[in-house]
Amino acid sequence: MEYDFRKIEKFWQQRWKETNAYKVDNPAPGEEKVKPKYYVLDMFPYPSGAGLHVGHPLGYIASDIYARYKRLKGFNVLHPMGYDAFGLPAEQYAIEHGIHPAISTEQNINNFRKQLESIGFSFDWDREMRTSDPMYYKWTQWIFLQLFQSFYNRKTNKAELIKNLIAVFEQEGNVSYQIPNSQFPIPVFSADEWNSFDEASKQNILMEYRLVYCGYGEVNWCEALGTVLANDEVINGVSERGGYPVTKKKLRQWYLRITEYAERLLEGLENIEFSEAMKEMQSNWIGKSTGAEINFRISGSDETLKVYTTRPDTIFGVDFMVVAPEHEILKKIVTEKHAEEVAAYIDYTKTRNERERMAEKIITGCFTGAAALNPFDLREIPVWISEYVLAGYGTGAIMAVPCSDERDFKFAKHFNIPITNIIGDKFNGEEANATKDAELENSNFLTGMLMEDAIRIMLKEIEDLGIGKRKTNYKMRDAAFSRQRYWGEPIPIVWRTARQTTENKLTAGGNGIAYPLDENELPLELPYMEEIKPAINGEGPLSNNKEWLYSPSTGGSWREASTMPGYAGSSWYFLRYMDPHNDKEFCDKRISDYWNQVDVYVGGTEHAVGHLLYSRMWTKVLYDLGYISFDEPYKKLVNQGMIQGSSRFVYRLVMKKQEGVDEDLKERITTPIFFSFKIFDKFKNGEINDEELMILVNENSGDRIFDLIPRNKVFYLDLNPIHVDVNIVDGVELNIKEFKKSKSEYANAVFILEDGKYICGTAVEKMSKSKLNTVTPIDPANPDNQDTIVVKYGADTFRMYEMFLGPVEQSKPWDTKGIEGVHRFLRKLWRLFYDEQKNLSRQGGSKIWTEEKETDAELKVLHKAIKKIEEDTECFSFNTAVSAFMICVNELTELKCSKKEILEPLLILLSPYAPHIAEELWNTLGNTNSILDVPFPKLNETYLVETTKEYPISINGRLRTTMLVASDASDKEIKKMVLENDVVKKWVNDKTIKKFIFIKGKMINVVV
RNA sequence: GCCCGGAUGGCGGAAUUGGUAGACGCGUCAGACUCAAAAUCUGGUAUCAGCAAUGAUGUGCAGGUUCGAUUCCUGUUCCGGGCACCA
């Protein structure tokens, strides 16, 4: 009987569904200790319209294998799947095509689900959830309220309820709980002051403490998308999604006060298993630096300029100061003489957006006329302005030490500011040297000291003299938490008009006070809107919906119209899977205590600084507030590599005109003409010219297409590479028939071949629809399409092939050329059970497996496989495990072993990788239970003991021969044997033996 | 510019703490079966020289440490990823 994978896979998928084979139960109260838990999680997908391509399942297959493996190992395994269903693309699609996001998202999810099911994943679909479901985002909003009603207590180092803070304010003001953002106009107040503040002022002050807060600040504004983006959503000055320009804009926005967690997010990295690369990306993003804030008095003024530096040891090398163009002090210190110039410079910097600054890297600046006094020797130091100093970092001002900082050096050179050298010959006058190892010169009382030591001494000195203090800074900023979009979670906030008071000018919202909705008003549902378009003033589409906006009309109140960002729902979803149907809480604490942290989290590196940081922070907040018992969500992270697309190109003949030519050249070449790759290559390298191209065309087409082309050098020929759908290319050979069908224009195209074939060019690129290089494992619209991999080879083959491709973490271009080998392996396995030639009934006489007693040789093959596959699966080395399966089946075939006692454990080993065939053959062997829940085979090392070993014998480290040695031979016997060996004798000749190296179990080396 | 990661046959990739480089698969060549094809099976396949035994070379490049280096050290080139005026 032959291996009919389609029938088998369909059958078992249906059976598993009927028997709820993948349903995972939460333990009943008191039963938590019965079975150990294991939580395997995939990063849930954004259900895009393009559906699943072969890159998506890579991580899902890896995690599925691991989950199934852990299940066999006796764990109660949670392995859920869901959808990150809110987001920009669905909304963009709605604007462009008029299809409501709820509808397109639903369709996309259905497609994803169908595709995922056909690959045979062990997801518990009862726990499926989507972030756009009101029953889910009810709790996202609920967590928002917790964040809103909490502050970070720097004394206890955790989040606490804001009402506790209010109680403190009423008793003692904020002397011991200072405002995190020092720019707030009322930095310190007493209890009496607090109690005398009006409601608006109180709320404004509290807003400065809340973990989500509304602020008025510079944000990344994307005009094309009509929304604000978080820092990590902006790549090189353009939006991550869509690549539109991003500018800085001052807007009212909600923020997540993640900066308060900077230190804990950094420390937490030490206790979780993330790759070093991933940890480093996170710690770079957090960007901790330690140093000091130092106050410089301004000469002839009461003002002081506070700077931040990590190198207080270089203070005698300060040649000038630089402040950011936005710095407040400028108003007070700029001299009359320079006022005009400074104003002009500030205006200039306002016209420059982020992108220009990044791209141009030109040195600009302006002298203020003011001078600061070095606090140690009272030397006068000129104060400059430059855009290279950022207002948002440190104090927005620096002390410039050109001999040890490259940017300061360039600035000094550009403006001819004299440079003081404090590091002697370590400074060559050509470039700055940021060393810490130099011995200080020209440095007053620090002269002769090592810089490294001077840093410590200066930190102490600065604090002792009261001219500054130690300071730790972080690059990370608070994350923008509102989006002016429709398709997201509504923010559960109502604004109420504030009485106009003196303090009210501090109001972030301009003319309102933000009040949270009551818990029992959740979910605040996203209203259905027929037309989705941005409102004026940068407000989101929801503010067009007046009915909704003013709906709980208690007079002068209106709803917050922006929605939450994409990362809101994904920040806590791993918790919801634990208790997905709970309508009383986001997750029962008893249940989250049981499932606890995600043991293995599988996903791509692209979320290194976004999603992973945010969800780590949310977890810490929920932990601080006592809702869960762990403060890191993911114990171990496995990053799957990206599967890149392998693009194919055809080269179309086009005519181009020389620059400056006005003549119209439309319709000169009406017939599409395509050249095979080799000809394109030669043409590109100048080995073939225009004329020869034309000859080729005329020879091949029969038509005289080129008669019309004037050869007056005004026009010239070129070959344009055009992406061609990889699915109609076999390797590199174009399927011309299919290609002609792909576009009506191509129906009568001419092809200039090489060796009778049309060969395409290739490139490895990101897999994307526009590059026509996406390959789907299964087409949801046409599930019987023979050209898709799952239909052609089966899900089991597909799963094993994706694993066989190489290490999971590694990125690699998609290529189907090896898939036959994996498929052959499964057939070969099948043939250990059935004679494929005899096509009898399923229970019939074609079966060849037996119940004979196994031999030692067979046991050795089996146990070798158990050892290798268990080890490899445990450490995610799935590619080598697949190869171990192949070796095992090859060896059993060679031994003609079809014995149940050997094959049965092998099937268990295989079931995580190829569950369908394993379950089928398990059933074939007469088992009535499912293979999903049987115990993993136990390794018995005694079968692996070798009585002899073939040792490599080297002379002077060069391999010359090998020798079979009994495992129990003594060193002396071995030496004798080796030296008597003919090959060894030949190489030793009459030389004396200097050394005899014998490493047991490894090798033998004779040194002469 | 800075910080990570990588480079192994025609291809994807294997190689415990330094110990037989190239497992496994693809491709390819030869053969068996077949009227033929498919499927399957057998054998070869790093490079060079040789009929062969065998020898030489070989893990990006140049050195070094070692009895022995894909593995460790120094320098260097190329590729991939991250960050990018963070004082």
PDB file of N, CA and C in Angstrom, chain A residues 729-784:
ATOM      1  N   VAL A 729       8.291  29.630 -12.219  1.00  0.00           N
ATOM      2  CA  VAL A 729       9.672  29.388 -12.607  1.00  0.00           C
ATOM      3  C   VAL A 729      10.111  28.091 -11.945  1.00  0.00           C
ATOM      4  N   ASP A 730      10.652  27.201 -12.752  1.00  0.00           N
ATOM      5  CA  ASP A 730      11.133  25.936 -12.213  1.00  0.00           C
ATOM      6  C   ASP A 730      12.638  26.067 -12.013  1.00  0.00           C
ATOM      7  N   GLY A 731      13.046  26.261 -10.801  1.00  0.00           N
ATOM      8  CA  GLY A 731      14.454  26.547 -10.549  1.00  0.00           C
ATOM      9  C   GLY A 731      14.771  27.923 -11.100  1.00  0.00           C
ATOM     10  N   VAL A 732      15.460  27.970 -12.219  1.00  0.00           N
ATOM     11  CA  VAL A 732      15.679  29.266 -12.861  1.00  0.00           C
ATOM     12  C   VAL A 732      15.047  29.294 -14.253  1.00  0.00           C
ATOM     13  N   GLU A 733      14.438  28.177 -14.635  1.00  0.00           N
ATOM     14  CA  GLU A 733      13.874  28.119 -15.984  1.00  0.00           C
ATOM     15  C   GLU A 733      12.423  28.600 -15.983  1.00  0.00           C
ATOM     16  N   LEU A 734      12.164  29.591 -16.819  1.00  0.00           N
ATOM     17  CA  LEU A 734      10.831  30.180 -16.880  1.00  0.00           C
ATOM     18  C   LEU A 734       9.872  29.239 -17.595  1.00  0.00           C
ATOM     19  N   ASN A 735       8.689  29.106 -17.024  1.00  0.00           N
ATOM     20  CA  ASN A 735       7.619  28.391 -17.710  1.00  0.00           C
ATOM     21  C   ASN A 735       6.952  29.401 -18.641  1.00  0.00           C
ATOM     22  N   ILE A 736       7.378  29.356 -19.895  1.00  0.00           N
ATOM     23  CA  ILE A 736       6.978  30.396 -20.849  1.00  0.00           C
ATOM     24  C   ILE A 736       5.468  30.404 -21.078  1.00  0.00           C
ATOM     25  N   LYS A 737       4.894  29.209 -21.085  1.00  0.00           N
ATOM     26  CA  LYS A 737       3.457  29.109 -21.320  1.00  0.00           C
ATOM     27  C   LYS A 737       2.660  29.840 -20.236  1.00  0.00           C
ATOM     28  N   GLU A 738       3.045  29.573 -18.984  1.00  0.00           N
ATOM     29  CA  GLU A 738       2.369  30.226 -17.865  1.00  0.00           C
ATOM     30  C   GLU A 738       2.627  31.734 -17.873  1.00  0.00           C
ATOM     31  N   PHE A 739       3.847  32.069 -18.218  1.00  0.00           N
ATOM     32  CA  PHE A 739       4.225  33.477 -18.226  1.00  0.00           C
ATOM     33  C   PHE A 739       3.371  34.257 -19.226  1.00  0.00           C
ATOM     34  N   LYS A 740       3.162  33.647 -20.398  1.00  0.00           N
ATOM     35  CA  LYS A 740       2.352  34.313 -21.427  1.00  0.00           C
ATOM     36  C   LYS A 740       0.921  34.527 -20.938  1.00  0.00           C
ATOM     37  N   LYS A 741       0.467  33.588 -20.117  1.00  0.00           N
ATOM     38  CA  LYS A 741      -0.902  33.703 -19.602  1.00  0.00           C
ATOM     39  C   LYS A 741      -1.029  34.749 -18.505  1.00  0.00           C
ATOM     40  N   SER A 742       0.131  35.084 -17.854  1.00  0.00           N
ATOM     41  CA  SER A 742       0.053  35.916 -16.656  1.00  0.00           C
ATOM     42  C   SER A 742      -0.402  37.348 -16.936  1.00  0.00           C
ATOM     43  N   LYS A 743      -0.237  37.817 -18.152  1.00  0.00           N
ATOM     44  CA  LYS A 743      -0.626  39.192 -18.481  1.00  0.00           C
ATOM     45  C   LYS A 743      -1.016  39.190 -19.953  1.00  0.00           C
ATOM     46  N   SER A 744      -2.127  39.805 -20.273  1.00  0.00           N
ATOM     47  CA  SER A 744      -2.596  39.729 -21.660  1.00  0.00           C
ATOM     48  C   SER A 744      -1.558  40.309 -22.624  1.00  0.00           C
ATOM     49  N   GLU A 745      -0.850  41.296 -22.146  1.00  0.00           N
ATOM     50  CA  GLU A 745       0.180  41.949 -22.955  1.00  0.00           C
ATOM     51  C   GLU A 745       1.285  40.965 -23.393  1.00  0.00           C
ATOM     52  N   TYR A 746       1.491  39.928 -22.555  1.00  0.00           N
ATOM     53  CA  TYR A 746       2.588  38.997 -22.820  1.00  0.00           C
ATOM     54  C   TYR A 746       2.207  37.864 -23.774  1.00  0.00           C
ATOM     55  N   ALA A 747       0.943  37.813 -24.181  1.00  0.00           N
ATOM     56  CA  ALA A 747       0.467  36.667 -24.949  1.00  0.00           C
ATOM     57  C   ALA A 747       1.307  36.399 -26.202  1.00  0.00           C
ATOM     58  N   ASN A 748       1.750  37.462 -26.869  1.00  0.00           N
ATOM     59  CA  ASN A 748       2.574  37.232 -28.069  1.00  0.00           C
ATOM     60  C   ASN A 748       4.005  37.710 -27.873  1.00  0.00           C
ATOM     61  N   ALA A 749       4.487  37.586 -26.627  1.00  0.00           N
ATOM     62  CA  ALA A 749       5.840  38.030 -26.319  1.00  0.00           C
ATOM     63  C   ALA A 749       6.874  37.171 -27.042  1.00  0.00           C
ATOM     64  N   VAL A 750       8.037  37.771 -27.266  1.00  0.00           N
ATOM     65  CA  VAL A 750       9.145  37.068 -27.902  1.00  0.00           C
ATOM     66  C   VAL A 750      10.216  36.785 -26.850  1.00  0.00           C
ATOM     67  N   PHE A 751      10.763  35.566 -26.870  1.00  0.00           N
ATOM     68  CA  PHE A 751      11.766  35.193 -25.882  1.00  0.00           C
ATOM     69  C   PHE A 751      13.079  34.853 -26.568  1.00  0.00           C
ATOM     70  N   ILE A 752      14.122  35.487 -26.159  1.00  0.00           N
ATOM     71  CA  ILE A 752      15.446  35.171 -26.706  1.00  0.00           C
ATOM     72  C   ILE A 752      16.080  34.203 -25.709  1.00  0.00           C
ATOM     73  N   LEU A 753      16.223  32.947 -26.127  1.00  0.00           N
ATOM     74  CA  LEU A 753      16.597  31.878 -25.200  1.00  0.00           C
ATOM     75  C   LEU A 753      18.096  31.625 -25.180  1.00  0.00           C
ATOM     76  N   GLU A 754      18.514  30.833 -24.245  1.00  0.00           N
ATOM     77  CA  GLU A 754      19.866  30.280 -24.267  1.00  0.00           C
ATOM     78  C   GLU A 754      19.725  28.759 -24.127  1.00  0.00           C
ATOM     79  N   ASP A 755      20.354  28.020 -24.992  1.00  0.00           N
ATOM     80  CA  ASP A 755      20.254  26.555 -24.997  1.00  0.00           C
ATOM     81  C   ASP A 755      18.796  26.082 -24.984  1.00  0.00           C
ATOM     82  N   GLY A 756      17.950  26.802 -25.670  1.00  0.00           N
ATOM     83  CA  GLY A 756      16.561  26.378 -25.774  1.00  0.00           C
ATOM     84  C   GLY A 756      15.711  26.677 -24.559  1.00  0.00           C
ATOM     85  N   LYS A 757      16.307  27.350 -23.557  1.00  0.00           N
ATOM     86  CA  LYS A 757      15.546  27.634 -22.348  1.00  0.00           C
ATOM     87  C   LYS A 757      15.581  29.125 -22.053  1.00  0.00           C
ATOM     88  N   TYR A 758      14.537  29.568 -21.343  1.00  0.00           N
ATOM     89  CA  TYR A 758      14.607  30.933 -20.843  1.00  0.00           C
ATOM     90  C   TYR A 758      15.038  30.874 -19.391  1.00  0.00           C
ATOM     91  N   ILE A 759      16.250  31.377 -19.126  1.00  0.00           N
ATOM     92  CA  ILE A 759      16.796  31.347 -17.773  1.00  0.00           C
ATOM     93  C   ILE A 759      16.574  32.706 -17.108  1.00  0.00           C
ATOM     94  N   CYS A 760      16.032  32.667 -15.861  1.00  0.00           N
ATOM     95  CA  CYS A 760      15.758  33.904 -15.137  1.00  0.00           C
ATOM     96  C   CYS A 760      16.946  34.308 -14.279  1.00  0.00           C
ATOM     97  N   GLY A 761      17.033  35.596 -14.007  1.00  0.00           N
ATOM     98  CA  GLY A 761      18.005  36.075 -13.030  1.00  0.00           C
ATOM     99  C   GLY A 761      17.440  35.855 -11.631  1.00  0.00           C
ATOM    100  N   THR A 762      18.294  35.900 -10.629  1.00  0.00           N
ATOM    101  CA  THR A 762      17.828  35.633  -9.269  1.00  0.00           C
ATOM    102  C   THR A 762      18.336  36.697  -8.295  1.00  0.00           C
ATOM    103  N   ALA A 763      17.628  36.834  -7.196  1.00  0.00           N
ATOM    104  CA  ALA A 763      18.082  37.695  -6.102  1.00  0.00           C
ATOM    105  C   ALA A 763      17.388  37.236  -4.833  1.00  0.00           C
ATOM    106  N   VAL A 764      18.075  37.373  -3.710  1.00  0.00           N
ATOM    107  CA  VAL A 764      17.448  37.064  -2.429  1.00  0.00           C
ATOM    108  C   VAL A 764      16.943  38.370  -1.836  1.00  0.00           C
ATOM    109  N   GLU A 765      15.648  38.431  -1.607  1.00  0.00           N
ATOM    110  CA  GLU A 765      15.042  39.646  -1.083  1.00  0.00           C
ATOM    111  C   GLU A 765      14.024  39.259  -0.033  1.00  0.00           C
ATOM    112  N   LYS A 766      13.505  40.277   0.637  1.00  0.00           N
ATOM    113  CA  LYS A 766      12.437  40.039   1.588  1.00  0.00           C
ATOM    114  C   LYS A 766      11.242  39.428   0.853  1.00  0.00           C
ATOM    115  N   MET A 767      10.592  38.448   1.494  1.00  0.00           N
ATOM    116  CA  MET A 767       9.449  37.832   0.836  1.00  0.00           C
ATOM    117  C   MET A 767       8.280  38.813   0.849  1.00  0.00           C
ATOM    118  N   SER A 768       7.834  39.208  -0.317  1.00  0.00           N
ATOM    119  CA  SER A 768       6.709  40.147  -0.347  1.00  0.00           C
ATOM    120  C   SER A 768       5.938  40.020  -1.650  1.00  0.00           C
ATOM    121  N   LYS A 769       4.683  40.388  -1.536  1.00  0.00           N
ATOM    122  CA  LYS A 769       3.775  40.273  -2.664  1.00  0.00           C
ATOM    123  C   LYS A 769       4.296  41.055  -3.875  1.00  0.00           C
ATOM    124  N   SER A 770       4.801  42.265  -3.603  1.00  0.00           N
ATOM    125  CA  SER A 770       5.204  43.132  -4.706  1.00  0.00           C
ATOM    126  C   SER A 770       6.394  42.562  -5.469  1.00  0.00           C
ATOM    127  N   LYS A 771       7.190  41.740  -4.805  1.00  0.00           N
ATOM    128  CA  LYS A 771       8.354  41.174  -5.488  1.00  0.00           C
ATOM    129  C   LYS A 771       8.020  39.829  -6.131  1.00  0.00           C
ATOM    130  N   LEU A 772       6.764  39.456  -6.068  1.00  0.00           N
ATOM    131  CA  LEU A 772       6.270  38.226  -6.683  1.00  0.00           C
ATOM    132  C   LEU A 772       7.051  36.993  -6.244  1.00  0.00           C
ATOM    133  N   ASN A 773       7.618  37.059  -5.025  1.00  0.00           N
ATOM    134  CA  ASN A 773       8.449  35.929  -4.600  1.00  0.00           C
ATOM    135  C   ASN A 773       7.860  35.196  -3.400  1.00  0.00           C
ATOM    136  N   THR A 774       6.572  35.436  -3.129  1.00  0.00           N
ATOM    137  CA  THR A 774       5.979  34.720  -2.001  1.00  0.00           C
ATOM    138  C   THR A 774       5.566  33.323  -2.440  1.00  0.00           C
ATOM    139  N   VAL A 775       5.818  32.411  -1.532  1.00  0.00           N
ATOM    140  CA  VAL A 775       5.405  31.040  -1.769  1.00  0.00           C
ATOM    141  C   VAL A 775       4.506  30.683  -0.601  1.00  0.00           C
ATOM    142  N   THR A 776       3.319  30.204  -0.901  1.00  0.00           N
ATOM    143  CA  THR A 776       2.417  29.858   0.182  1.00  0.00           C
ATOM    144  C   THR A 776       2.395  28.342   0.339  1.00  0.00           C
ATOM    145  N   PRO A 777       2.373  27.873   1.599  1.00  0.00           N
ATOM    146  CA  PRO A 777       2.352  26.421   1.786  1.00  0.00           C
ATOM    147  C   PRO A 777       1.020  25.824   1.326  1.00  0.00           C
ATOM    148  N   ILE A 778      -0.037  26.628   1.484  1.00  0.00           N
ATOM    149  CA  ILE A 778      -1.356  26.146   1.069  1.00  0.00           C
ATOM    150  C   ILE A 778      -2.218  27.352   0.760  1.00  0.00           C
ATOM    151  N   ASP A 779      -2.980  27.242  -0.313  1.00  0.00           N
ATOM    152  CA  ASP A 779      -3.776  28.362  -0.777  1.00  0.00           C
ATOM    153  C   ASP A 779      -5.173  28.262  -0.168  1.00  0.00           C
ATOM    154  N   PRO A 780      -5.540  29.206   0.703  1.00  0.00           N
ATOM    155  CA  PRO A 780      -6.833  29.076   1.373  1.00  0.00           C
ATOM    156  C   PRO A 780      -8.004  29.173   0.397  1.00  0.00           C
ATOM    157  N   ALA A 781      -7.783  29.901  -0.710  1.00  0.00           N
ATOM    158  CA  ALA A 781      -8.870  30.062  -1.675  1.00  0.00           C
ATOM    159  C   ALA A 781      -9.040  28.800  -2.518  1.00  0.00           C
ATOM    160  N   ASN A 782      -7.973  28.051  -2.621  1.00  0.00           N
ATOM    161  CA  ASN A 782      -8.004  26.855  -3.462  1.00  0.00           C
ATOM    162  C   ASN A 782      -7.200  25.753  -2.783  1.00  0.00           C
ATOM    163  N   PRO A 783      -7.791  25.127  -1.762  1.00  0.00           N
ATOM    164  CA  PRO A 783      -7.032  24.184  -0.936  1.00  0.00           C
ATOM    165  C   PRO A 783      -6.599  22.911  -1.666  1.00  0.00           C
ATOM    166  N   ASP A 784      -7.040  22.729  -2.888  1.00  0.00           N
ATOM    167  CA  ASP A 784      -6.603  21.540  -3.629  1.00  0.00           C
ATOM    168  C   ASP A 784      -5.569  21.863  -4.693  1.00  0.00           C
TER     169      ASP A 784
END
